[in-house]
């Protein structure tokens, strides 16, 4: 049998931690191995238990979720972080994505959506609808220096014309199927382009690629009135 996906829950509100743990309790595919009340404890427990996924509240005492995410993604390469936020358009969510989170979950998430999100993470994908990702990032990201630096300066230098176009389409909110349709390519070819693109940009996932596109000026942020 496949071992369960191990999960660490970090939130300064005990009721939120318990609620998320209870949602996962009936699910044989997942095992909650630890709960943390602040970011520093989350980092310590993650090193101790080596969870597959950390559900990380963004706003916590001692060490906030953004700083804790940055440490975990740097120190535990196999650990994936899901940011937890009350508001899905919170600028702090962008900071968490920039720090290495692979997506975010709202605090009012349903049990079904929580389980589905963790299954996606288990398969190595990011948790964020592409169009929501671009709306969120275009609202809060500019080409100015970020509060938390990306893994490496992102630019179009060294990209092939096709990779640059795929990057632009990712940043406009298209998923892989839509990109394939737009460019007349197979889904597997698009996936190969994205793999090469991520390696050249030194980004972990789609979220960081979109952030890099806005910060590099490849696409322009559209500010709401």
C-alpha positions in Angstrom: 0.0 0.0 0.0 1.1 3.6 -0.7 2.0 5.3 2.6 -0.2 8.2 3.6 0.7 11.8 2.9 2.0 13.3 6.1 0.7 16.7 7.0 1.7 19.4 9.6 -0.8 22.1 10.5 0.5 25.5 11.6 -2.0 28.0 12.9 -2.1 30.2 16.0 -5.8 29.4 16.5 -6.4 26.1 18.2 -9.9 25.8 16.7 -8.5 26.1 13.2 -5.8 23.5 13.8 -8.3 21.1 15.3 -10.9 21.7 12.6 -8.4 21.0 9.8 -7.1 17.9 11.6 -10.7 16.6 12.1 -11.4 17.1 8.4 -8.5 14.8 7.6 -9.0 12.3 10.3 -11.4 10.0 8.3 -9.1 10.1 5.2 -6.7 7.1 5.0 -4.6 8.8 2.4 -3.5 11.5 4.9 -1.9 11.6 8.3 -1.6 14.7 10.5 1.8 14.2 12.2 2.0 17.5 14.2 0.4 20.8 14.9 2.2 24.1 15.5 1.0 27.3 17.1 3.6 29.6 15.4 6.0 29.7 12.6 9.1 28.9 14.7 7.4 25.8 16.1 6.3 24.8 12.6 9.9 24.9 11.3 11.1 22.9 14.3 8.4 20.3 14.0 8.9 20.0 10.3 12.5 19.2 10.8 11.5 16.6 13.4 8.6 14.9 11.5 9.6 15.6 7.8 6.0 16.1 6.6 5.1 15.9 3.0 2.9 19.0 3.3 2.7 21.9 5.8 -0.5 23.9 5.9 0.9 27.2 7.0 -1.1 30.1 8.4 0.4 33.4 7.1 -0.2 35.5 10.1 1.3 34.0 13.3 3.3 35.1 16.3 7.1 34.5 17.0 7.8 33.8 13.3 5.2 34.6 10.7 4.1 32.1 8.1 5.9 33.9 5.2 9.3 33.7 7.0 8.6 30.1 8.1 7.7 29.2 4.5 11.0 30.7 3.2 13.0 28.7 5.7 11.2 25.4 5.0 11.5 25.7 1.3 15.2 26.4 1.7 15.9 23.8 4.3 13.5 20.9 3.4 13.4 20.5 -0.4 10.8 17.7 -0.3 8.4 19.6 1.9 5.6 21.5 0.2 3.9 24.4 1.9 0.3 25.5 1.4 -0.4 29.0 2.7 -3.5 29.5 4.8 -5.3 32.8 4.6 -8.6 34.3 5.6 -8.8 36.4 2.4 -8.0 34.9 -1.0 -6.8 38.3 -2.4 -4.5 39.1 0.5 -1.2 40.6 -0.5 0.5 38.4 2.1 -0.6 35.4 0.0 1.7 36.7 -2.8 4.6 37.0 -0.3 4.0 33.4 0.8 4.0 32.3 -2.9 7.1 34.2 -3.5 8.7 32.6 -0.5 8.0 29.2 -1.9 4.5 28.2 -1.0 2.9 26.1 -3.8 -0.6 27.6 -3.3 -3.0 28.7 -0.7 -6.1 27.5 1.1 -8.9 29.7 2.5 -9.6 29.2 6.2 -13.3 28.4 5.4 -12.3 25.5 3.0 -14.7 22.6 2.9 -13.5 19.1 3.9 -13.9 17.9 0.2 -11.8 20.8 -1.1 -9.1 20.3 1.5 -8.8 16.6 0.6 -8.8 17.5 -3.2 -6.1 20.2 -2.6 -3.8 17.8 -0.8 -4.2 15.2 -3.5 -3.1 17.8 -6.0 -0.1 18.7 -3.9 0.8 15.0 -3.5 1.0 14.8 -7.3 3.4 17.7 -7.4 1.1 20.5 -8.7 0.3 23.9 -7.4 -3.0 24.8 -5.6 -4.3 27.9 -7.3 -6.7 28.4 -10.2 -4.6 30.0 -12.9 -6.9 33.0 -13.4 -7.2 33.6 -9.6 -3.4 33.4 -9.4 -2.9 36.1 -12.1 -5.6 38.3 -10.6 -4.0 38.1 -7.2 -0.5 38.7 -8.4 -1.4 41.5 -10.8 -3.0 43.3 -7.9 -0.1 43.0 -5.5 3.1 42.5 -7.6 5.0 45.1 -9.5 8.4 45.2 -11.2 9.9 46.8 -8.1 12.1 44.8 -5.7 10.1 42.2 -3.8 10.1 42.0 0.0 11.2 38.4 -0.3 13.6 37.7 -3.1 12.9 35.0 -5.6 15.4 32.1 -5.8 17.3 33.8 -8.6 16.8 36.9 -10.8 14.3 36.0 -13.5 14.6 37.3 -17.0 14.0 36.2 -20.5 17.7 35.8 -21.2 18.4 32.3 -22.5 14.8 31.4 -23.2 13.8 30.2 -26.6 11.0 32.3 -28.3 8.6 29.4 -27.6 9.5 29.3 -23.9 9.1 33.0 -23.7 5.6 32.7 -25.3 4.6 29.9 -23.0 5.8 32.0 -20.0 3.7 34.9 -21.2 0.6 32.7 -21.5 1.1 31.2 -18.1 1.2 34.7 -16.7 -2.1 35.6 -18.4 -3.8 32.8 -16.6 -4.0 30.0 -19.2 -3.6 26.4 -18.0 -1.6 23.8 -19.9 -4.5 22.6 -22.1 -5.4 26.2 -23.0 -1.8 26.9 -23.9 -1.6 23.8 -26.0 -4.7 24.9 -27.9 -3.5 28.4 -28.3 -0.1 27.4 -29.7 -1.3 24.3 -31.6 0.9 22.0 -29.5 0.4 18.8 -27.7 -0.1 18.9 -23.9 3.1 16.9 -23.4 5.1 19.4 -25.5 3.7 22.3 -23.4 4.7 20.4 -20.3 8.2 19.9 -21.6 8.5 23.6 -22.4 7.3 24.5 -18.9 9.8 22.2 -17.3 12.7 23.8 -19.3 11.3 27.3 -18.5 11.1 26.7 -14.8 14.7 25.4 -14.8 16.0 28.5 -16.7 14.1 30.9 -14.5 15.1 29.0 -11.3 11.5 28.9 -10.1 9.8 26.1 -8.2 6.4 26.2 -9.7 3.7 28.0 -11.7 3.1 30.6 -8.9 6.7 31.7 -8.8 6.8 31.8 -12.6 3.8 34.2 -12.7 5.4 36.4 -10.0 8.6 36.4 -12.0 6.7 37.4 -15.2 5.3 40.5 -13.5 8.5 41.4 -11.7 10.5 41.1 -14.9 8.1 43.3 -16.8 7.2 40.5 -19.2 3.5 41.3 -18.5 2.2 44.5 -16.9 0.0 44.6 -13.8 -3.5 45.8 -14.3 -4.5 48.0 -11.3 -8.1 48.2 -10.3 -9.7 51.6 -10.0 
